[in-house]
């Protein structure tokens, strides 16, 4: 599987990095049929294609000569795929993920917009839960009737549409987001501002970041206790408060001075919400602090893409922890491959669009893929435009309509 990949189709061309990491995949070189390299390639193809399960992978292999040529096997049983997935050490796929991630970081994408450059490097800390089966997922028991695992992620925002997940921390759902070992492994170096939600409210952690010189922007609850020291005048209509406040750790008694910004926003239903944001950055304006926290939503879009567009929501196999960790790493590898394609060939497109076109040409050529992806728009009209005038004050009243449709058989 790791030889002459560039001769086989688009998917083989974008996975040529497997050739450079071939030594990692030769741990089972004495296996008779299904090897680690073929297993990785089959599951990557299934994730990128949106296959529903291992049986669909087996059926597609039987009907695809190009996939047989790439993997070196003509058929495989479903149980063999599941067993090999559990036997593959997660450390191997972890190293593979880091290698393809390093290759992505070497790509030079478009410069981020000026407003993002002004805010400096940003990283979002968050986690998402993956529910496992009630029987096969008992090893990840959380509570009655629920077994789940978590993927803790540090998502670096390098552009308006670019988000790169650094080395994640995988755990069972019983591990809290604020677990010391998890947070220490995820927090980036100095110079990067961490954006966190209310799940990371921990005064001792804020004081620790303050001492270590790590910048952060965190949302507080409405009942979080702070002592206002001084306030600054706010000019924007959305802003409510810009003040220096003192936090006190209830356990150690240590105190620290931070900046609190409160602003209002209106959701899609027209309801107004008051957001309290705590930070240790005084070098930006109050509205820019609010904008910093809004960028935290990028991680929710990332998790949505991983679960809806890729195959992170429904795990192929959850019998062992090794199989689950491997599948999470494979989904992350698939994401990085799509992001690399986007940065290299269509940096202005969104990653969802790149994946949709990529799926059409997995066994095709790069030229056809690029021709479709960069196809010029045929429609130049802006569509029907609003001519203005007096707006309608109330919705049009509809009346019940009686419509029937049926077929009549002729005698």
mmCIF file of N, CA and C in Angstrom, residues 8-100:
data_model
loop_
_atom_site.group_PDB
_atom_site.id
_atom_site.type_symbol
_atom_site.label_atom_id
_atom_site.label_comp_id
_atom_site.label_asym_id
_atom_site.label_seq_id
_atom_site.Cartn_x
_atom_site.Cartn_y
_atom_site.Cartn_z
ATOM 1 N N UNK A 8 -1.947 6.231 -8.516
ATOM 2 C CA UNK A 8 -3.296 5.681 -8.393
ATOM 3 C C UNK A 8 -4.432 6.672 -8.350
ATOM 4 N N UNK A 9 -4.733 7.653 -8.186
ATOM 5 C CA UNK A 9 -5.881 8.511 -8.017
ATOM 6 C C UNK A 9 -5.583 9.635 -7.053
ATOM 7 N N UNK A 10 -6.531 10.504 -6.900
ATOM 8 C CA UNK A 10 -6.354 11.709 -6.100
ATOM 9 C C UNK A 10 -6.125 11.380 -4.629
ATOM 10 N N UNK A 11 -6.882 10.451 -4.082
ATOM 11 C CA UNK A 11 -6.711 10.103 -2.675
ATOM 12 C C UNK A 11 -5.319 9.552 -2.425
ATOM 13 N N UNK A 12 -4.815 8.754 -3.345
ATOM 14 C CA UNK A 12 -3.452 8.220 -3.195
ATOM 15 C C UNK A 12 -2.419 9.333 -3.281
ATOM 16 N N UNK A 13 -2.689 10.330 -4.109
ATOM 17 C CA UNK A 13 -1.731 11.424 -4.255
ATOM 18 C C UNK A 13 -1.647 12.274 -2.994
ATOM 19 N N UNK A 14 -2.775 12.536 -2.354
ATOM 20 C CA UNK A 14 -2.759 13.385 -1.156
ATOM 21 C C UNK A 14 -2.321 12.618 0.087
ATOM 22 N N UNK A 15 -2.166 11.306 -0.020
ATOM 23 C CA UNK A 15 -1.677 10.515 1.121
ATOM 24 C C UNK A 15 -0.275 9.982 0.866
ATOM 25 N N UNK A 16 0.485 10.658 0.022
ATOM 26 C CA UNK A 16 1.863 10.221 -0.221
ATOM 27 C C UNK A 16 2.734 10.368 1.020
ATOM 28 N N UNK A 17 2.254 11.145 2.015
ATOM 29 C CA UNK A 17 3.017 11.254 3.262
ATOM 30 C C UNK A 17 3.148 9.915 3.956
ATOM 31 N N UNK A 18 2.288 8.935 3.604
ATOM 32 C CA UNK A 18 2.434 7.597 4.181
ATOM 33 C C UNK A 18 3.745 6.954 3.748
ATOM 34 N N UNK A 19 4.225 7.307 2.556
ATOM 35 C CA UNK A 19 5.506 6.781 2.105
ATOM 36 C C UNK A 19 6.637 7.243 3.011
ATOM 37 N N UNK A 20 6.580 8.509 3.430
ATOM 38 C CA UNK A 20 7.636 9.046 4.283
ATOM 39 C C UNK A 20 7.580 8.460 5.688
ATOM 40 N N UNK A 21 6.400 7.967 6.096
ATOM 41 C CA UNK A 21 6.245 7.390 7.434
ATOM 42 C C UNK A 21 6.064 5.873 7.356
ATOM 43 N N UNK A 22 6.603 5.278 6.308
ATOM 44 C CA UNK A 22 6.383 3.845 6.097
ATOM 45 C C UNK A 22 6.925 3.007 7.249
ATOM 46 N N UNK A 23 7.999 3.468 7.892
ATOM 47 C CA UNK A 23 8.588 2.680 8.978
ATOM 48 C C UNK A 23 7.611 2.491 10.128
ATOM 49 N N UNK A 24 6.721 3.468 10.353
ATOM 50 C CA UNK A 24 5.742 3.346 11.431
ATOM 51 C C UNK A 24 4.706 2.270 11.123
ATOM 52 N N UNK A 25 4.434 2.054 9.839
ATOM 53 C CA UNK A 25 3.381 1.126 9.450
ATOM 54 C C UNK A 25 3.893 -0.278 9.172
ATOM 55 N N UNK A 26 5.180 -0.513 9.398
ATOM 56 C CA UNK A 26 5.734 -1.836 9.157
ATOM 57 C C UNK A 26 5.852 -2.643 10.440
ATOM 58 N N UNK A 27 5.146 -2.231 11.492
ATOM 59 C CA UNK A 27 5.207 -2.980 12.744
ATOM 60 C C UNK A 27 4.592 -4.357 12.622
ATOM 61 N N UNK A 28 3.697 -4.555 11.653
ATOM 62 C CA UNK A 28 3.107 -5.875 11.437
ATOM 63 C C UNK A 28 3.455 -6.378 10.037
ATOM 64 N N UNK A 29 4.713 -6.179 9.644
ATOM 65 C CA UNK A 29 5.124 -6.536 8.288
ATOM 66 C C UNK A 29 5.002 -8.025 7.996
ATOM 67 N N UNK A 30 4.870 -8.845 9.053
ATOM 68 C CA UNK A 30 4.732 -10.285 8.838
ATOM 69 C C UNK A 30 3.268 -10.716 8.766
ATOM 70 N N UNK A 31 2.338 -9.751 8.833
ATOM 71 C CA UNK A 31 0.926 -10.100 8.682
ATOM 72 C C UNK A 31 0.691 -10.650 7.278
ATOM 73 N N UNK A 32 -0.195 -11.641 7.165
ATOM 74 C CA UNK A 32 -0.378 -12.324 5.891
ATOM 75 C C UNK A 32 -1.193 -11.503 4.899
ATOM 76 N N UNK A 33 -2.201 -10.755 5.366
ATOM 77 C CA UNK A 33 -3.092 -10.099 4.414
ATOM 78 C C UNK A 33 -3.295 -8.627 4.736
ATOM 79 N N UNK A 34 -4.024 -8.329 5.777
ATOM 80 C CA UNK A 34 -4.360 -6.945 6.107
ATOM 81 C C UNK A 34 -3.284 -6.353 7.009
ATOM 82 N N UNK A 35 -2.563 -5.367 6.508
ATOM 83 C CA UNK A 35 -1.494 -4.732 7.261
ATOM 84 C C UNK A 35 -1.955 -3.372 7.780
ATOM 85 N N UNK A 36 -1.127 -2.755 8.617
ATOM 86 C CA UNK A 36 -1.482 -1.480 9.207
ATOM 87 C C UNK A 36 -1.693 -0.414 8.133
ATOM 88 N N UNK A 37 -0.806 -0.378 7.130
ATOM 89 C CA UNK A 37 -0.919 0.629 6.083
ATOM 90 C C UNK A 37 -2.231 0.526 5.325
ATOM 91 N N UNK A 38 -2.626 -0.698 4.971
ATOM 92 C CA UNK A 38 -3.896 -0.888 4.265
ATOM 93 C C UNK A 38 -5.084 -0.528 5.148
ATOM 94 N N UNK A 39 -4.982 -0.837 6.432
ATOM 95 C CA UNK A 39 -6.059 -0.504 7.366
ATOM 96 C C UNK A 39 -6.245 1.011 7.456
ATOM 97 N N UNK A 40 -5.147 1.747 7.582
ATOM 98 C CA UNK A 40 -5.220 3.206 7.653
ATOM 99 C C UNK A 40 -5.843 3.767 6.386
ATOM 100 N N UNK A 41 -5.422 3.264 5.233
ATOM 101 C CA UNK A 41 -5.930 3.786 3.969
ATOM 102 C C UNK A 41 -7.417 3.481 3.800
ATOM 103 N N UNK A 42 -7.851 2.281 4.158
ATOM 104 C CA UNK A 42 -9.265 1.914 4.017
ATOM 105 C C UNK A 42 -10.157 2.783 4.890
ATOM 106 N N UNK A 43 -9.752 3.016 6.119
ATOM 107 C CA UNK A 43 -10.582 3.827 7.005
ATOM 108 C C UNK A 43 -10.536 5.310 6.622
ATOM 109 N N UNK A 44 -9.399 5.791 6.123
ATOM 110 C CA UNK A 44 -9.350 7.170 5.643
ATOM 111 C C UNK A 44 -10.294 7.363 4.457
ATOM 112 N N UNK A 45 -10.285 6.404 3.533
ATOM 113 C CA UNK A 45 -11.180 6.484 2.385
ATOM 114 C C UNK A 45 -12.635 6.444 2.834
ATOM 115 N N UNK A 46 -12.933 5.615 3.837
ATOM 116 C CA UNK A 46 -14.307 5.515 4.338
ATOM 117 C C UNK A 46 -14.751 6.806 5.011
ATOM 118 N N UNK A 47 -13.877 7.427 5.793
ATOM 119 C CA UNK A 47 -14.226 8.678 6.477
ATOM 120 C C UNK A 47 -14.450 9.800 5.469
ATOM 121 N N UNK A 48 -13.553 9.911 4.492
ATOM 122 C CA UNK A 48 -13.675 10.971 3.501
ATOM 123 C C UNK A 48 -14.866 10.756 2.575
ATOM 124 N N UNK A 49 -15.246 9.502 2.366
ATOM 125 C CA UNK A 49 -16.383 9.195 1.497
ATOM 126 C C UNK A 49 -17.702 9.183 2.244
ATOM 127 N N UNK A 50 -17.663 9.132 3.570
ATOM 128 C CA UNK A 50 -18.891 9.107 4.361
ATOM 129 C C UNK A 50 -19.525 7.733 4.424
ATOM 130 N N UNK A 51 -18.736 6.669 4.441
ATOM 131 C CA UNK A 51 -19.284 5.325 4.530
ATOM 132 C C UNK A 51 -19.918 5.115 5.897
ATOM 133 N N UNK A 52 -21.027 4.373 5.923
ATOM 134 C CA UNK A 52 -21.824 4.266 7.149
ATOM 135 C C UNK A 52 -21.258 3.281 8.152
ATOM 136 N N UNK A 53 -20.515 2.272 7.714
ATOM 137 C CA UNK A 53 -20.017 1.259 8.635
ATOM 138 C C UNK A 53 -18.966 0.390 7.977
ATOM 139 N N UNK A 54 -18.438 -0.550 8.756
ATOM 140 C CA UNK A 54 -17.387 -1.421 8.235
ATOM 141 C C UNK A 54 -17.894 -2.336 7.129
ATOM 142 N N UNK A 55 -19.170 -2.715 7.182
ATOM 143 C CA UNK A 55 -19.702 -3.542 6.098
ATOM 144 C C UNK A 55 -19.713 -2.768 4.786
ATOM 145 N N UNK A 56 -19.991 -1.467 4.852
ATOM 146 C CA UNK A 56 -19.942 -0.633 3.652
ATOM 147 C C UNK A 56 -18.518 -0.520 3.120
ATOM 148 N N UNK A 57 -17.533 -0.519 4.016
ATOM 149 C CA UNK A 57 -16.131 -0.489 3.587
ATOM 150 C C UNK A 57 -15.791 -1.769 2.831
ATOM 151 N N UNK A 58 -16.224 -2.905 3.369
ATOM 152 C CA UNK A 58 -15.962 -4.196 2.733
ATOM 153 C C UNK A 58 -16.628 -4.271 1.356
ATOM 154 N N UNK A 59 -17.868 -3.840 1.262
ATOM 155 C CA UNK A 59 -18.589 -3.891 -0.015
ATOM 156 C C UNK A 59 -17.939 -2.979 -1.048
ATOM 157 N N UNK A 60 -17.495 -1.804 -0.619
ATOM 158 C CA UNK A 60 -16.865 -0.882 -1.562
ATOM 159 C C UNK A 60 -15.531 -1.435 -2.052
ATOM 160 N N UNK A 61 -14.792 -2.089 -1.175
ATOM 161 C CA UNK A 61 -13.521 -2.693 -1.585
ATOM 162 C C UNK A 61 -13.742 -3.748 -2.659
ATOM 163 N N UNK A 62 -14.782 -4.540 -2.510
ATOM 164 C CA UNK A 62 -15.070 -5.589 -3.491
ATOM 165 C C UNK A 62 -15.413 -5.013 -4.864
ATOM 166 N N UNK A 63 -15.978 -3.826 -4.898
ATOM 167 C CA UNK A 63 -16.448 -3.249 -6.161
ATOM 168 C C UNK A 63 -15.523 -2.178 -6.722
ATOM 169 N N UNK A 64 -14.370 -1.967 -6.130
ATOM 170 C CA UNK A 64 -13.479 -0.880 -6.561
ATOM 171 C C UNK A 64 -12.095 -1.421 -6.906
ATOM 172 N N UNK A 65 -11.795 -1.621 -8.190
ATOM 173 C CA UNK A 65 -10.455 -2.096 -8.591
ATOM 174 C C UNK A 65 -9.344 -1.138 -8.182
ATOM 175 N N UNK A 66 -9.606 0.190 -8.242
ATOM 176 C CA UNK A 66 -8.554 1.139 -7.879
ATOM 177 C C UNK A 66 -8.206 1.047 -6.401
ATOM 178 N N UNK A 67 -9.209 0.776 -5.546
ATOM 179 C CA UNK A 67 -8.959 0.633 -4.115
ATOM 180 C C UNK A 67 -8.227 -0.673 -3.824
ATOM 181 N N UNK A 68 -8.560 -1.715 -4.553
ATOM 182 C CA UNK A 68 -7.846 -2.982 -4.421
ATOM 183 C C UNK A 68 -6.380 -2.827 -4.799
ATOM 184 N N UNK A 69 -6.124 -2.035 -5.850
ATOM 185 C CA UNK A 69 -4.746 -1.832 -6.295
ATOM 186 C C UNK A 69 -3.954 -1.007 -5.295
ATOM 187 N N UNK A 70 -4.609 -0.024 -4.686
ATOM 188 C CA UNK A 70 -3.931 0.824 -3.700
ATOM 189 C C UNK A 70 -3.592 0.062 -2.429
ATOM 190 N N UNK A 71 -4.517 -0.771 -1.971
ATOM 191 C CA UNK A 71 -4.321 -1.477 -0.698
ATOM 192 C C UNK A 71 -3.619 -2.812 -0.854
ATOM 193 N N UNK A 72 -3.644 -3.368 -2.067
ATOM 194 C CA UNK A 72 -3.018 -4.665 -2.287
ATOM 195 C C UNK A 72 -3.856 -5.840 -1.834
ATOM 196 N N UNK A 73 -5.132 -5.629 -1.542
ATOM 197 C CA UNK A 73 -6.023 -6.716 -1.140
ATOM 198 C C UNK A 73 -7.313 -6.595 -1.954
ATOM 199 N N UNK A 74 -7.878 -7.732 -2.291
ATOM 200 C CA UNK A 74 -9.093 -7.754 -3.104
ATOM 201 C C UNK A 74 -10.354 -7.876 -2.271
ATOM 202 N N UNK A 75 -10.254 -8.463 -1.093
ATOM 203 C CA UNK A 75 -11.419 -8.610 -0.223
ATOM 204 C C UNK A 75 -10.950 -8.777 1.209
ATOM 205 N N UNK A 76 -11.833 -8.466 2.133
ATOM 206 C CA UNK A 76 -11.534 -8.593 3.560
ATOM 207 C C UNK A 76 -12.839 -8.772 4.302
ATOM 208 N N UNK A 77 -12.782 -9.431 5.440
ATOM 209 C CA UNK A 77 -13.985 -9.628 6.232
ATOM 210 C C UNK A 77 -14.144 -8.479 7.220
ATOM 211 N N UNK A 78 -15.386 -8.203 7.566
ATOM 212 C CA UNK A 78 -15.697 -7.102 8.483
ATOM 213 C C UNK A 78 -15.017 -7.284 9.833
ATOM 214 N N UNK A 79 -15.016 -8.494 10.343
ATOM 215 C CA UNK A 79 -14.398 -8.746 11.649
ATOM 216 C C UNK A 79 -12.895 -8.512 11.613
ATOM 217 N N UNK A 80 -12.259 -8.801 10.466
ATOM 218 C CA UNK A 80 -10.815 -8.568 10.350
ATOM 219 C C UNK A 80 -10.494 -7.083 10.414
ATOM 220 N N UNK A 81 -11.335 -6.257 9.810
ATOM 221 C CA UNK A 81 -11.127 -4.809 9.889
ATOM 222 C C UNK A 81 -11.223 -4.314 11.321
ATOM 223 N N UNK A 82 -12.266 -4.748 12.035
ATOM 224 C CA UNK A 82 -12.445 -4.318 13.422
ATOM 225 C C UNK A 82 -11.296 -4.808 14.305
ATOM 226 N N UNK A 83 -10.861 -6.031 14.081
ATOM 227 C CA UNK A 83 -9.782 -6.579 14.904
ATOM 228 C C UNK A 83 -8.467 -5.845 14.646
ATOM 229 N N UNK A 84 -8.154 -5.592 13.373
ATOM 230 C CA UNK A 84 -6.917 -4.894 13.047
ATOM 231 C C UNK A 84 -6.930 -3.461 13.571
ATOM 232 N N UNK A 85 -8.108 -2.825 13.537
ATOM 233 C CA UNK A 85 -8.226 -1.468 14.062
ATOM 234 C C UNK A 85 -7.911 -1.430 15.552
ATOM 235 N N UNK A 86 -8.346 -2.462 16.302
ATOM 236 C CA UNK A 86 -8.047 -2.512 17.728
ATOM 237 C C UNK A 86 -6.617 -2.898 18.024
ATOM 238 N N UNK A 87 -5.977 -3.629 17.105
ATOM 239 C CA UNK A 87 -4.583 -4.046 17.309
ATOM 240 C C UNK A 87 -3.588 -2.950 16.973
ATOM 241 N N UNK A 88 -3.992 -2.006 16.143
ATOM 242 C CA UNK A 88 -3.088 -0.925 15.737
ATOM 243 C C UNK A 88 -2.821 -0.007 16.932
ATOM 244 N N UNK A 89 -1.562 0.162 17.349
ATOM 245 C CA UNK A 89 -1.267 1.009 18.515
ATOM 246 C C UNK A 89 -1.655 2.464 18.254
ATOM 247 N N UNK A 90 -2.396 3.098 19.160
ATOM 248 C CA UNK A 90 -2.762 4.513 18.972
ATOM 249 C C UNK A 90 -1.547 5.430 18.871
ATOM 250 N N UNK A 91 -0.426 5.032 19.482
ATOM 251 C CA UNK A 91 0.777 5.851 19.393
ATOM 252 C C UNK A 91 1.248 6.000 17.948
ATOM 253 N N UNK A 92 1.036 4.948 17.138
ATOM 254 C CA UNK A 92 1.440 5.006 15.732
ATOM 255 C C UNK A 92 0.621 6.042 14.978
ATOM 256 N N UNK A 93 -0.701 5.992 15.155
ATOM 257 C CA UNK A 93 -1.545 6.971 14.481
ATOM 258 C C UNK A 93 -1.337 8.373 15.048
ATOM 259 N N UNK A 94 -0.987 8.460 16.325
ATOM 260 C CA UNK A 94 -0.666 9.763 16.896
ATOM 261 C C UNK A 94 0.544 10.378 16.212
ATOM 262 N N UNK A 95 1.569 9.563 15.941
ATOM 263 C CA UNK A 95 2.749 10.060 15.234
ATOM 264 C C UNK A 95 2.429 10.398 13.788
ATOM 265 N N UNK A 96 1.568 9.591 13.162
ATOM 266 C CA UNK A 96 1.152 9.900 11.798
ATOM 267 C C UNK A 96 0.413 11.231 11.739
ATOM 268 N N UNK A 97 -0.451 11.457 12.716
ATOM 269 C CA UNK A 97 -1.189 12.714 12.758
ATOM 270 C C UNK A 97 -0.236 13.900 12.932
ATOM 271 N N UNK A 98 0.743 13.767 13.810
ATOM 272 C CA UNK A 98 1.690 14.852 14.022
ATOM 273 C C UNK A 98 2.522 15.110 12.768
ATOM 274 N N UNK A 99 2.824 14.061 12.009
ATOM 275 C CA UNK A 99 3.606 14.243 10.786
ATOM 276 C C UNK A 99 2.817 14.993 9.723
ATOM 277 N N UNK A 100 1.560 14.615 9.518
ATOM 278 C CA UNK A 100 0.752 15.314 8.522
ATOM 279 C C UNK A 100 0.401 16.717 8.997
#
